[in-house]
Amino acid sequence: MGRKQKLKQARHEAKGGNGKPRREVTPGTRVRRTWLFAVLGVLLVLIATAVALFMRNQTKIFQMAMVAQAYQIDEQLKPRLGRFSSEEGQRLEAVLHEVQTLANLPGMDARAAGQLKFVLGVVEEISRAGELEPGEIEKLEAQTQAARDYLNRQDRSRRP
């Protein structure tokens, strides 16, 4: 390599390799960068907390809506109980009251809510149609019991 080329390369490296003068990282730059990342970290934590609180609030609203729906179905079912035998009517009411009780329990999550929502939908259909298929009440009772067992397991796992 010739002398001129060596000088050219030395100038190029002195400028930082891209044609611009090399920028020194000063202690002030490091401080600003540290503060920037600290502020961004705090903002991230605040956003995550807000999202968690929002989701918790949504679950409570969903629970309240489910309880309201259960009471509404109960009111629809009462005048139509005469279509069923007394035992079937009592069992249907018992299932509906069990759903109302479970919907009010703390610790409701999506899985238990889905099971209870399914039971409410079936009871509403039965209330509209006014007829039961064989074994339908047993299925509803089993689904409600499964939701109760699940909520009990969740409650035990949260306790210290």
Short mmCIF file of C-alpha atoms in Angstrom, two decimals:
data_model
loop_
_atom_site.label_atom_id
_atom_site.label_comp_id
_atom_site.label_asym_id
_atom_site.label_seq_id
_atom_site.Cartn_x
_atom_site.Cartn_y
_atom_site.Cartn_z
CA MET A 1 0.00 0.00 0.00
CA GLY A 2 1.35 3.40 -0.98
CA ARG A 3 1.99 6.36 1.22
CA LYS A 4 -1.04 8.29 -0.08
CA GLN A 5 -3.34 5.35 0.54
CA LYS A 6 -2.05 4.92 4.10
CA LEU A 7 -2.72 8.62 4.80
CA LYS A 8 -6.21 8.30 3.30
CA GLN A 9 -6.97 5.25 5.44
CA ALA A 10 -5.63 6.94 8.57
CA ARG A 11 -7.87 9.98 7.93
CA HIS A 12 -10.83 7.70 7.32
CA GLU A 13 -10.26 5.83 10.60
CA ALA A 14 -9.78 9.10 12.48
CA LYS A 15 -13.20 10.23 11.30
CA GLY A 16 -14.81 7.05 12.62
CA GLY A 17 -14.91 5.12 9.40
CA ASN A 18 -18.09 6.64 7.92
CA GLY A 19 -16.84 10.06 6.94
CA LYS A 20 -18.13 11.82 10.07
CA PRO A 21 -15.97 12.82 13.02
CA ARG A 22 -15.92 10.24 15.80
CA ARG A 23 -18.34 11.06 18.60
CA GLU A 24 -17.04 10.59 22.06
CA VAL A 25 -19.38 9.03 24.66
CA THR A 26 -19.17 11.44 27.56
CA PRO A 27 -20.23 10.70 31.14
CA GLY A 28 -23.17 13.08 30.59
CA THR A 29 -24.40 10.95 27.68
CA ARG A 30 -24.25 7.84 29.85
CA VAL A 31 -26.25 9.55 32.61
CA ARG A 32 -28.91 10.70 30.16
CA ARG A 33 -29.12 7.24 28.65
CA THR A 34 -29.43 5.63 32.12
CA TRP A 35 -32.23 8.02 33.09
CA LEU A 36 -34.00 7.38 29.80
CA PHE A 37 -34.04 3.62 30.36
CA ALA A 38 -35.10 4.07 34.00
CA VAL A 39 -38.05 6.24 32.95
CA LEU A 40 -39.00 3.79 30.20
CA GLY A 41 -38.89 0.92 32.72
CA VAL A 42 -41.13 2.77 35.16
CA LEU A 43 -43.58 3.58 32.37
CA LEU A 44 -43.65 -0.07 31.35
CA VAL A 45 -44.44 -1.14 34.93
CA LEU A 46 -47.21 1.49 35.19
CA ILE A 47 -48.79 0.35 31.93
CA ALA A 48 -48.66 -3.31 32.99
CA THR A 49 -50.30 -2.42 36.33
CA ALA A 50 -53.05 -0.46 34.57
CA VAL A 51 -53.76 -3.36 32.22
CA ALA A 52 -53.90 -5.82 35.14
CA LEU A 53 -56.33 -3.60 37.07
CA PHE A 54 -58.47 -3.15 33.96
CA MET A 55 -58.66 -6.91 33.40
CA ARG A 56 -59.57 -7.48 37.04
CA ASN A 57 -62.32 -4.89 36.77
CA GLN A 58 -63.60 -6.52 33.57
CA THR A 59 -63.89 -9.87 35.39
CA LYS A 60 -65.97 -8.25 38.12
CA ILE A 61 -68.26 -6.63 35.55
CA PHE A 62 -68.61 -9.99 33.80
CA GLN A 63 -69.49 -11.66 37.13
CA MET A 64 -72.14 -9.04 37.87
CA ALA A 65 -73.63 -9.47 34.38
CA MET A 66 -73.76 -13.25 34.85
CA VAL A 67 -75.56 -12.88 38.19
CA ALA A 68 -78.04 -10.46 36.60
CA GLN A 69 -78.65 -12.92 33.75
CA ALA A 70 -79.21 -15.75 36.23
CA TYR A 71 -81.83 -13.70 38.08
CA GLN A 72 -83.49 -12.76 34.79
CA ILE A 73 -83.67 -16.42 33.72
CA ASP A 74 -85.03 -17.28 37.19
CA GLU A 75 -87.84 -14.75 36.68
CA GLN A 76 -88.59 -16.23 33.22
CA LEU A 77 -88.57 -19.77 34.61
CA LYS A 78 -90.92 -19.23 37.57
CA PRO A 79 -94.17 -18.88 35.57
CA ARG A 80 -93.23 -21.86 33.37
CA LEU A 81 -92.42 -24.28 36.20
CA GLY A 82 -95.93 -25.73 35.93
CA ARG A 83 -94.92 -27.42 32.67
CA PHE A 84 -92.41 -29.59 34.49
CA SER A 85 -92.94 -32.19 37.16
CA SER A 86 -92.42 -30.84 40.67
CA GLU A 87 -89.11 -32.71 41.06
CA GLU A 88 -87.77 -31.44 37.71
CA GLY A 89 -88.83 -27.89 38.53
CA GLN A 90 -87.14 -28.01 41.93
CA ARG A 91 -83.96 -29.41 40.44
CA LEU A 92 -83.90 -26.75 37.72
CA GLU A 93 -84.36 -24.03 40.32
CA ALA A 94 -81.64 -25.59 42.46
CA VAL A 95 -79.23 -25.56 39.48
CA LEU A 96 -80.07 -21.94 38.75
CA HIS A 97 -79.57 -20.89 42.38
CA GLU A 98 -76.29 -22.79 42.48
CA VAL A 99 -75.12 -20.83 39.40
CA GLN A 100 -76.13 -17.58 41.11
CA THR A 101 -74.17 -18.56 44.21
CA LEU A 102 -71.07 -19.60 42.25
CA ALA A 103 -71.16 -16.46 40.11
CA ASN A 104 -70.92 -14.37 43.28
CA LEU A 105 -67.84 -16.20 44.59
CA PRO A 106 -64.47 -14.43 44.41
CA GLY A 107 -61.78 -15.94 42.22
CA MET A 108 -63.94 -16.38 39.12
CA ASP A 109 -61.82 -16.94 36.04
CA ALA A 110 -62.55 -17.63 32.38
CA ARG A 111 -62.83 -21.40 32.73
CA ALA A 112 -65.39 -21.35 35.57
CA ALA A 113 -67.25 -18.48 33.94
CA GLY A 114 -67.49 -20.45 30.70
CA GLN A 115 -68.93 -23.48 32.48
CA LEU A 116 -71.50 -21.37 34.31
CA LYS A 117 -72.38 -19.42 31.15
CA PHE A 118 -73.03 -22.73 29.40
CA VAL A 119 -75.35 -23.88 32.21
CA LEU A 120 -77.20 -20.55 32.09
CA GLY A 121 -77.67 -20.87 28.34
CA VAL A 122 -79.10 -24.39 28.63
CA VAL A 123 -81.44 -23.40 31.48
CA GLU A 124 -82.61 -20.43 29.40
CA GLU A 125 -83.33 -22.74 26.45
CA ILE A 126 -85.25 -25.12 28.71
CA SER A 127 -87.20 -22.17 30.11
CA ARG A 128 -88.12 -20.99 26.60
CA ALA A 129 -88.94 -24.42 25.20
CA GLY A 130 -90.74 -25.60 28.32
CA GLU A 131 -89.58 -29.18 27.92
CA LEU A 132 -86.72 -31.32 29.14
CA GLU A 133 -84.86 -34.05 27.39
CA PRO A 134 -84.01 -37.17 29.41
CA GLY A 135 -80.83 -36.75 31.44
CA GLU A 136 -80.56 -33.03 30.76
CA ILE A 137 -80.88 -31.96 34.40
CA GLU A 138 -78.18 -34.46 35.40
CA LYS A 139 -75.82 -32.93 32.81
CA LEU A 140 -76.53 -29.45 34.14
CA GLU A 141 -75.96 -30.56 37.72
CA ALA A 142 -72.69 -32.25 36.71
CA GLN A 143 -71.51 -29.12 34.86
CA THR A 144 -72.39 -26.93 37.85
CA GLN A 145 -70.62 -29.30 40.24
CA ALA A 146 -67.54 -29.28 37.98
CA ALA A 147 -67.48 -25.46 38.13
CA ARG A 148 -67.85 -25.57 41.94
CA ASP A 149 -65.02 -28.12 42.26
CA TYR A 150 -62.79 -26.06 39.99
CA LEU A 151 -63.43 -22.87 42.00
CA ASN A 152 -62.75 -24.75 45.25
CA ARG A 153 -59.43 -26.06 43.88
CA GLN A 154 -58.48 -22.55 42.75
CA ASP A 155 -59.38 -21.16 46.17
CA ARG A 156 -57.28 -23.78 47.99
CA SER A 157 -54.28 -23.14 45.72
CA ARG A 158 -54.39 -19.40 46.53
CA ARG A 159 -54.40 -19.88 50.30
CA PRO A 160 -51.00 -19.91 52.02
#
